[in-house]
Amino acid sequence: MTLVAGVDTSTQACKVVVRDAASGRLVRAGRAPHPDGTEVDPAAWAVALEVAVAEAGGLDDVAAVAVGGQQHGMVCLDDDGEVVRPALLWNDTRSAGAARDLVEELGGGEAGRRAWADAVGVVPVASFTVTKLRWLAEHEPASAERTAAVCLPHDWLTWRMAGSPGLGALVTDRGDASGTGYWSAATGEYRPDLLERAFGRTPVVPRVLGPAGSAGTMPGGALLGPGTGDNAAAALGLAAEPGDVVVSIGTSGVVSMVSTAPVADPSGTVAGFADATGNFLPLIATLNAARVLDATARLLGVDHDGLSRLALSAPAGAGGLVLVPYLEGERTPDRPTSTGALHGLTLTTAEPAHLARAAVEGLLCGLADGLDAVAAGGTAVRRVFLVGGGARSAAVQALAPAVLGVPVLVPPPGEYVADGAARQAAWVLAGGDAPDWPRPGTEVREADPVPAVRARYAEVREMTAERV
């Protein structure tokens, strides 16, 4: 039996799965935590990888490996390949001002947003690497001066696994490159002029490999795949096809759709990313997702099962109580300094069940807005998959079809980012087409749509816009 491995170097943890290359059957797995925070020394990712690999029984018998990782982070390396400063992660919002400046510099307002969308398929927000580089150049000029190369978290870990063979050996893939703000999914090329505009010069950037390109080998001889961003890896792990929508409720909330055509949304709501197969992955992301459930459960003094029971005992719409859950700022809509807002508190709604219901509905309403946005790109919605840690909530599963307005498919809990990376590793090993592994079984959840919930949420969301 030939084995392949997939790594998910996510925000919260490193996960490793080892699978049979032919059938996709899971053989073994391991996991190790990452430190909290919005900036992290990449060395912590390497340590977590070692622990997760050991827990998974090692990689000595594995023929190929690929890495899926959190998107957008900024890893800066000096001439010797040493990390210059802790990596800024996707959820670090200190570069929000830099994002606004970059839009202004290309015309400002609608003209500036359109210029960026036409150039690279995205409009700068604090999450994207291009804005973090501008922040670095302005606020830490000594670190910027030391920076000889910039890469993404999965790029760096892949490079380390190959033995750190010089800056020229850095590689990435279409999926992750498309979230930097200086690579275009539509043209398949870097935009060095935009990189220079942001950073003041053009450091070394990773070479972009095709879906089955090889990133070299590990010291033990295993092939390395190009890897990809976490959202593209999850879509690959689910074997998503054009028209399939993946709604992921993890640290961030993500709605993405596999499409055969690139998307350029001048409003900046939809990011025109690429996927890991040669297609495209228009996507919206929210900063607030599963942690909204965590925070509400903590506030109410219950566990997640208790939160679900409370939420499902309250009426639809929570009696008019609405939670706009911008607990960590927000990316979609672009309100990086916003805070959460609770509206409609009365003697009747001042109950734990109503707050629990409002939290779940507020989380889902933000994702429903995202579903509308990606579907507006012209690709018909074929199926909706609900995944991620937050998707394990009984209340989320029960209320999602009513709020989203469509039936949802709930695959069994799994490490779909790591699974997608493993599938890519099998693809690199075999060449040709991606392996035809069986899709995970899914449960279909259905409910009558409740448009009044979204209408009330939208009212409160806009009411609070000027206050956040």
Coordinates of C-alpha atoms in Angstrom, one line a residue:
M1 CA 0.0 0.0 0.0
T2 CA 1.4 3.4 -1.0
L3 CA 0.8 6.2 1.6
V4 CA 0.4 9.9 1.2
A5 CA 0.1 12.6 3.9
G6 CA -1.7 15.9 4.2
V7 CA -0.8 18.6 6.6
D8 CA -3.2 21.4 7.8
T9 CA -1.2 24.2 9.4
S10 CA -4.2 26.2 10.5
T11 CA -4.6 29.1 12.8
Q12 CA -5.3 27.0 15.9
A13 CA -3.4 23.8 15.3
C14 CA -1.4 21.5 13.0
K15 CA -3.2 18.4 11.8
V16 CA -1.7 15.5 9.9
V17 CA -3.5 12.7 8.1
V18 CA -1.9 9.7 6.4
R19 CA -4.0 8.1 3.7
D20 CA -3.8 5.2 1.2
A21 CA -2.9 6.9 -2.1
A22 CA -5.2 4.7 -4.1
S23 CA -8.4 4.6 -2.1
G24 CA -8.1 7.6 0.2
R25 CA -8.7 5.4 3.3
L26 CA -7.5 7.1 6.5
V27 CA -4.6 5.1 8.0
R28 CA -3.6 7.3 10.9
A29 CA -3.6 10.9 12.1
G30 CA -2.0 13.4 14.5
R31 CA -2.6 16.8 15.9
A32 CA -0.7 19.5 17.9
P33 CA -1.8 23.0 19.0
H34 CA -0.5 26.3 17.7
P35 CA -0.1 29.4 20.0
D36 CA -2.8 32.0 20.2
G37 CA -2.5 35.4 18.8
T38 CA -2.5 37.3 15.5
E39 CA 1.3 37.2 15.1
V40 CA 3.3 34.0 15.6
D41 CA 6.9 32.9 15.3
P42 CA 6.9 30.4 12.4
A43 CA 9.2 28.2 14.4
A44 CA 6.1 27.3 16.5
W45 CA 4.5 25.8 13.3
A46 CA 7.6 23.7 12.8
V47 CA 7.5 22.4 16.3
A48 CA 3.8 21.6 16.1
L49 CA 4.4 19.8 12.8
E50 CA 7.0 17.6 14.5
V51 CA 4.6 16.8 17.4
A52 CA 1.7 16.1 15.0
V53 CA 3.8 13.9 12.7
A54 CA 5.0 11.9 15.7
E55 CA 1.5 11.4 16.9
A56 CA 0.6 10.3 13.4
G57 CA 3.2 7.6 13.5
G58 CA 5.9 9.4 11.4
L59 CA 6.3 10.0 7.7
D60 CA 9.1 7.5 7.0
D61 CA 6.7 5.2 5.0
V62 CA 5.0 8.1 3.2
A63 CA 5.6 8.6 -0.6
A64 CA 4.3 12.2 -0.9
V65 CA 3.2 15.1 1.4
A66 CA 1.4 18.4 0.8
V67 CA 0.6 21.2 3.1
G68 CA -2.6 23.2 3.4
G69 CA -2.4 26.4 5.4
Q70 CA -4.0 29.5 6.7
Q71 CA -4.1 32.1 4.0
H72 CA -2.7 35.6 3.7
G73 CA -0.1 35.5 6.5
M74 CA 3.1 37.5 6.0
V75 CA 6.3 35.5 6.6
C76 CA 9.4 37.6 6.0
L77 CA 12.9 36.0 5.4
D78 CA 16.3 37.6 5.3
D79 CA 19.1 36.8 2.8
D80 CA 20.0 33.7 4.9
G81 CA 16.5 32.4 5.1
E82 CA 16.0 33.4 8.7
V83 CA 12.7 34.7 9.8
V84 CA 12.8 38.5 10.2
R85 CA 9.9 39.0 12.7
P86 CA 6.9 37.0 13.9
A87 CA 4.5 36.3 11.0
L88 CA 1.4 38.5 10.9
L89 CA -1.6 36.2 10.5
W90 CA -4.7 36.8 8.4
N91 CA -6.7 37.9 11.4
D92 CA -4.3 40.7 12.4
T93 CA -6.1 43.9 11.6
R94 CA -3.4 46.4 12.3
S95 CA -2.9 47.0 8.5
A96 CA -6.5 48.2 8.0
G97 CA -5.2 51.8 7.4
A98 CA -2.7 50.5 4.9
A99 CA -5.5 48.8 3.0
R100 CA -7.4 52.1 2.8
D101 CA -4.3 53.9 1.6
L102 CA -3.6 51.4 -1.2
V103 CA -7.1 51.8 -2.5
E104 CA -6.8 55.6 -2.4
E105 CA -3.5 55.4 -4.3
L106 CA -5.2 53.7 -7.2
G107 CA -7.9 56.3 -7.5
G108 CA -9.9 55.9 -4.2
G109 CA -13.5 55.0 -3.7
E110 CA -15.2 52.9 -6.4
A111 CA -12.5 53.7 -9.0
G112 CA -9.7 52.5 -6.6
R113 CA -11.6 49.3 -5.7
R114 CA -12.3 48.6 -9.3
A115 CA -8.6 49.1 -10.3
W116 CA -7.5 46.6 -7.7
A117 CA -10.3 44.1 -8.5
D118 CA -9.4 44.3 -12.2
A119 CA -5.7 43.9 -11.5
V120 CA -5.7 41.0 -9.1
G121 CA -9.3 39.9 -8.4
V122 CA -9.3 41.3 -4.8
V123 CA -9.7 44.7 -3.1
P124 CA -7.2 45.2 -0.3
V125 CA -8.4 44.6 3.3
A126 CA -6.4 44.1 6.4
S127 CA -6.3 40.3 5.9
F128 CA -4.3 40.3 2.7
T129 CA -0.5 40.1 2.6
V130 CA -0.1 43.2 0.4
T131 CA -1.5 45.4 3.2
K132 CA 0.7 43.8 5.8
L133 CA 3.8 44.5 3.7
R134 CA 2.8 48.2 3.5
W135 CA 2.3 48.2 7.3
L136 CA 5.7 46.7 7.8
A137 CA 7.4 49.2 5.5
E138 CA 5.8 52.1 7.4
H139 CA 6.0 50.9 11.0
E140 CA 9.0 48.6 11.1
P141 CA 11.4 50.0 8.5
A142 CA 14.4 48.1 9.9
S143 CA 12.5 44.8 9.5
A144 CA 11.4 45.8 6.1
E145 CA 15.0 46.5 5.1
R146 CA 16.1 43.1 6.3
T147 CA 13.4 41.3 4.3
A148 CA 14.8 39.6 1.2
A149 CA 11.8 37.3 0.6
V150 CA 8.1 37.1 1.6
C151 CA 6.0 34.0 1.6
L152 CA 2.9 32.5 3.1
P153 CA 2.5 30.1 6.1
H154 CA 2.1 27.0 3.9
D155 CA 4.9 28.1 1.6
W156 CA 7.3 28.5 4.5
L157 CA 6.4 25.1 6.1
T158 CA 6.8 23.3 2.7
W159 CA 10.2 25.0 2.2
R160 CA 11.3 23.9 5.7
M161 CA 10.2 20.3 5.0
A162 CA 12.3 20.4 1.9
G163 CA 15.3 21.4 4.0
S164 CA 15.2 25.2 3.5
P165 CA 17.1 25.0 0.2
G166 CA 17.6 28.7 -0.5
L167 CA 15.2 31.5 -1.2
G168 CA 15.0 30.6 -4.9
A169 CA 13.4 27.3 -3.9
L170 CA 10.3 28.9 -2.3
V171 CA 7.1 27.8 -4.1
T172 CA 3.4 28.3 -3.7
D173 CA 0.2 27.5 -5.6
R174 CA -2.5 29.4 -7.4
G175 CA -4.9 29.1 -4.5
D176 CA -2.7 30.8 -1.9
A177 CA -1.0 33.2 -4.3
S178 CA -4.4 34.6 -5.3
G179 CA -4.9 35.9 -1.7
T180 CA -1.8 37.9 -1.5
G181 CA -3.0 41.0 -3.4
Y182 CA -0.1 40.9 -5.9
W183 CA -0.9 37.8 -8.0
S184 CA -3.8 37.6 -10.4
A185 CA -5.9 34.5 -10.7
A186 CA -7.3 35.7 -14.0
T187 CA -3.8 36.1 -15.7
G188 CA -1.8 33.6 -13.6
E189 CA 0.9 36.2 -13.1
Y190 CA 2.4 38.3 -10.3
R191 CA 1.9 42.0 -10.3
P192 CA 5.4 43.3 -9.2
D193 CA 4.2 46.9 -9.7
L194 CA 1.6 46.4 -6.9
L195 CA 4.1 44.6 -4.7
E196 CA 6.6 47.5 -5.2
R197 CA 3.8 50.0 -4.5
A198 CA 3.0 48.4 -1.2
F199 CA 6.6 47.6 0.0
G200 CA 8.8 50.1 -1.8
R201 CA 10.7 47.3 -3.7
T202 CA 10.1 43.8 -4.9
P203 CA 11.4 41.0 -2.6
V204 CA 11.7 37.4 -3.7
V205 CA 8.3 35.8 -3.9
P206 CA 7.5 32.0 -4.3
R207 CA 7.3 30.5 -7.7
V208 CA 3.7 29.5 -8.5
L209 CA 3.3 25.8 -9.3
G210 CA 0.4 24.1 -11.1
P211 CA -2.0 21.8 -9.2
A212 CA 0.2 18.7 -9.6
G213 CA 3.6 20.4 -9.6
S214 CA 6.3 19.1 -7.3
A215 CA 7.9 21.4 -4.7
G216 CA 10.9 19.0 -4.3
T217 CA 11.5 16.3 -1.9
M218 CA 11.9 15.8 1.8
P219 CA 15.3 14.7 3.1
G220 CA 13.8 11.2 3.4
G221 CA 12.8 11.2 -0.3
A222 CA 9.1 11.8 -0.1
L223 CA 7.7 14.1 -2.8
L224 CA 6.3 17.5 -1.8
G225 CA 3.2 18.9 -3.4
P226 CA 2.8 22.6 -3.9
G227 CA 0.3 22.9 -1.1
T228 CA -2.5 25.5 -1.1
G229 CA -4.5 27.7 1.1
D230 CA -6.9 26.2 3.6
N231 CA -10.1 27.1 1.8
A232 CA -8.9 25.6 -1.5
A233 CA -7.6 22.5 0.3
A234 CA -11.0 22.0 2.0
A235 CA -12.8 22.3 -1.4
L236 CA -10.3 19.7 -2.7
G237 CA -10.9 17.4 0.3
L238 CA -14.6 17.6 -0.3
A239 CA -14.1 16.9 -4.1
A240 CA -16.1 20.1 -4.7
E241 CA -17.1 20.7 -8.3
P242 CA -18.2 23.8 -10.2
G243 CA -21.3 25.2 -8.5
D244 CA -20.6 23.6 -5.2
V245 CA -20.5 26.0 -2.2
V246 CA -18.6 25.3 0.9
V247 CA -19.7 27.1 4.0
S248 CA -17.0 26.7 6.7
I249 CA -17.4 27.8 10.3
G250 CA -14.0 27.8 11.9
T251 CA -12.0 30.6 13.4
S252 CA -13.2 32.5 10.4
G253 CA -16.4 32.1 8.5
V254 CA -16.0 31.3 4.9
V255 CA -18.3 30.9 2.0
S256 CA -16.6 29.8 -1.3
M257 CA -17.9 28.5 -4.6
V258 CA -16.0 26.5 -7.2
S259 CA -16.3 28.3 -10.5
T260 CA -14.8 27.8 -14.0
A261 CA -14.4 31.6 -14.5
P262 CA -12.5 34.2 -12.5
V263 CA -14.4 36.8 -10.5
A264 CA -13.5 40.5 -10.1
D265 CA -15.9 42.2 -7.6
P266 CA -15.1 46.0 -7.4
S267 CA -17.1 46.2 -4.1
G268 CA -14.5 44.0 -2.5
T269 CA -17.1 41.8 -0.9
V270 CA -16.1 38.7 -3.0
A271 CA -12.4 37.8 -3.3
G272 CA -11.6 36.4 -6.7
F273 CA -9.4 33.6 -5.6
A274 CA -8.2 30.5 -7.5
D275 CA -8.7 27.0 -6.3
A276 CA -6.3 24.0 -6.1
T277 CA -7.4 22.3 -9.3
G278 CA -7.1 24.9 -12.0
N279 CA -10.5 26.4 -11.5
F280 CA -11.5 29.5 -9.4
L281 CA -12.8 30.0 -5.9
P282 CA -14.8 33.2 -5.4
L283 CA -15.0 33.6 -1.6
I284 CA -16.1 35.8 1.2
A285 CA -14.7 35.5 4.7
T286 CA -15.8 36.9 8.0
L287 CA -13.6 37.3 11.0
N288 CA -16.3 36.1 13.4
A289 CA -17.5 32.5 13.2
A290 CA -17.1 29.7 15.7
R291 CA -15.7 32.0 18.4
V292 CA -19.1 33.7 18.5
L293 CA -20.5 30.4 19.7
D294 CA -17.6 30.0 22.2
A295 CA -18.1 33.5 23.6
T296 CA -21.8 33.2 23.9
A297 CA -21.5 29.8 25.6
R298 CA -19.0 31.3 28.0
L299 CA -21.2 34.3 28.7
L300 CA -24.2 32.0 29.5
G301 CA -22.1 29.6 31.5
V302 CA -23.0 26.5 29.3
D303 CA -21.1 24.1 27.0
H304 CA -21.9 24.0 23.3
D305 CA -24.5 21.3 23.7
G306 CA -26.2 23.5 26.3
L307 CA -26.0 26.5 23.9
S308 CA -27.7 24.5 21.2
R309 CA -30.5 23.4 23.5
L310 CA -31.1 27.0 24.6
A311 CA -31.0 28.3 21.0
L312 CA -33.5 25.7 19.8
S313 CA -35.9 26.4 22.6
A314 CA -36.3 30.0 21.5
P315 CA -38.5 31.2 18.7
A316 CA -37.2 32.0 15.2
G317 CA -35.9 35.6 15.3
A318 CA -35.3 35.4 19.0
G319 CA -38.3 37.6 19.6
G320 CA -36.6 40.5 17.8
L321 CA -33.3 40.2 19.7
V322 CA -30.4 40.5 17.2
L323 CA -26.7 40.0 17.8
V324 CA -24.4 41.6 15.2
P325 CA -21.4 39.4 16.1
Y326 CA -18.4 41.6 15.2
L327 CA -16.5 40.5 18.3
E328 CA -13.1 40.8 16.6
G329 CA -13.7 43.6 14.2
E330 CA -15.0 42.4 10.8
R331 CA -13.7 41.8 7.3
T332 CA -17.0 41.3 5.4
P333 CA -18.3 43.9 5.6
D334 CA -15.0 45.8 6.0
R335 CA -15.2 47.1 9.6
P336 CA -11.9 46.2 11.2
T337 CA -12.5 48.4 14.3
S338 CA -16.1 47.4 14.9
T339 CA -17.4 45.7 18.0
G340 CA -20.4 43.5 18.6
A341 CA -23.9 45.0 19.0
L342 CA -27.0 43.6 20.7
H343 CA -30.3 45.1 19.8
G344 CA -33.9 44.4 20.8
L345 CA -33.3 43.7 24.5
T346 CA -36.6 43.8 26.3
L347 CA -38.1 42.2 29.4
T348 CA -39.2 39.3 27.2
T349 CA -36.0 38.8 25.3
A350 CA -33.7 39.1 28.3
E351 CA -33.5 35.4 28.6
P352 CA -30.5 33.0 28.0
A353 CA -32.4 31.1 25.3
H354 CA -33.1 34.3 23.3
L355 CA -29.4 35.4 23.4
A356 CA -28.3 31.9 22.4
R357 CA -30.7 32.0 19.4
A358 CA -29.6 35.5 18.5
A359 CA -26.0 34.4 18.5
V360 CA -26.5 31.4 16.2
E361 CA -28.8 33.4 13.9
G362 CA -26.4 36.4 13.8
L363 CA -23.5 34.1 12.8
L364 CA -25.6 32.4 10.1
C365 CA -27.0 35.7 8.7
G366 CA -23.5 36.9 8.0
L367 CA -22.8 33.7 6.1
A368 CA -26.1 34.0 4.3
D369 CA -25.1 37.4 3.0
G370 CA -21.9 35.8 1.8
L371 CA -23.8 33.1 0.0
D372 CA -25.8 35.7 -1.9
A373 CA -22.6 37.5 -2.8
V374 CA -20.8 34.5 -4.3
A375 CA -23.9 33.3 -6.1
A376 CA -24.2 36.7 -7.7
G377 CA -21.1 35.9 -9.8
G378 CA -23.2 34.0 -12.2
T379 CA -22.4 30.4 -11.3
A380 CA -25.6 28.5 -10.3
V381 CA -25.5 27.0 -6.8
R382 CA -25.4 23.3 -7.1
R383 CA -24.9 22.1 -3.5
V384 CA -24.0 23.7 -0.2
F385 CA -21.6 21.9 2.2
L386 CA -21.5 22.9 5.9
V387 CA -18.2 22.2 7.5
G388 CA -15.8 23.3 10.2
G389 CA -15.8 23.1 14.0
G390 CA -18.8 25.4 14.4
A391 CA -20.8 23.2 12.0
R392 CA -20.8 20.5 14.6
S393 CA -23.3 22.6 16.6
A394 CA -26.8 21.0 16.6
A395 CA -28.3 24.5 16.6
V396 CA -26.2 25.6 13.6
Q397 CA -27.1 22.5 11.6
A398 CA -30.8 22.9 12.4
L399 CA -31.0 26.6 11.8
A400 CA -28.7 26.9 8.8
P401 CA -31.2 25.8 6.1
A402 CA -33.8 28.2 7.4
V403 CA -31.4 31.2 7.5
L404 CA -29.4 30.3 4.3
G405 CA -32.7 29.6 2.5
V406 CA -31.4 26.3 1.0
P407 CA -31.0 22.7 2.1
V408 CA -27.4 22.0 3.3
L409 CA -25.3 18.9 3.2
V410 CA -23.4 18.2 6.5
P411 CA -20.4 15.9 5.9
P412 CA -19.2 13.9 9.0
P413 CA -16.7 15.8 11.2
G414 CA -13.3 15.5 9.6
E415 CA -10.0 17.3 8.7
Y416 CA -11.0 18.4 5.2
V417 CA -8.1 20.8 4.8
A418 CA -5.6 18.1 5.7
D419 CA -7.6 15.6 3.5
G420 CA -7.4 18.0 0.6
A421 CA -3.6 18.3 1.1
A422 CA -3.3 14.5 1.1
R423 CA -5.4 14.3 -2.1
Q424 CA -3.0 16.8 -3.7
A425 CA 0.0 14.7 -2.5
A426 CA -1.6 11.6 -4.2
W427 CA -2.1 13.7 -7.4
V428 CA 1.5 14.9 -7.5
L429 CA 2.6 11.3 -6.9
A430 CA 0.5 9.9 -9.7
G431 CA 0.6 12.8 -12.2
G432 CA -2.4 13.2 -14.5
D433 CA -5.8 13.8 -12.9
A434 CA -6.6 14.2 -9.2
P435 CA -7.3 10.8 -7.6
D436 CA -10.9 9.7 -7.6
W437 CA -11.3 9.2 -3.9
P438 CA -14.9 8.6 -2.6
R439 CA -16.7 11.6 -1.3
P440 CA -17.6 11.7 2.4
G441 CA -21.1 10.7 3.1
T442 CA -23.4 13.6 4.0
E443 CA -26.6 14.3 5.9
V444 CA -29.1 16.6 4.2
R445 CA -30.7 19.2 6.5
E446 CA -33.8 21.0 5.3
A447 CA -36.1 23.7 6.8
D448 CA -38.5 26.3 5.5
P449 CA -36.7 29.6 4.9
V450 CA -37.4 32.4 7.4
P451 CA -36.6 35.6 5.5
A452 CA -37.8 37.7 8.4
V453 CA -34.7 36.7 10.4
R454 CA -32.3 38.0 7.8
A455 CA -34.4 41.2 7.2
R456 CA -34.3 42.0 10.9
Y457 CA -30.6 41.3 11.1
A458 CA -29.9 43.5 8.0
E459 CA -31.9 46.3 9.7
V460 CA -29.8 46.2 12.9
R461 CA -26.5 45.7 11.0
E462 CA -27.0 48.9 9.1
M463 CA -28.4 50.7 12.1
T464 CA -25.1 50.0 13.9
A465 CA -22.8 50.7 11.0
E466 CA -22.2 54.4 11.9
R467 CA -21.4 53.4 15.5
V468 CA -18.7 50.8 14.9

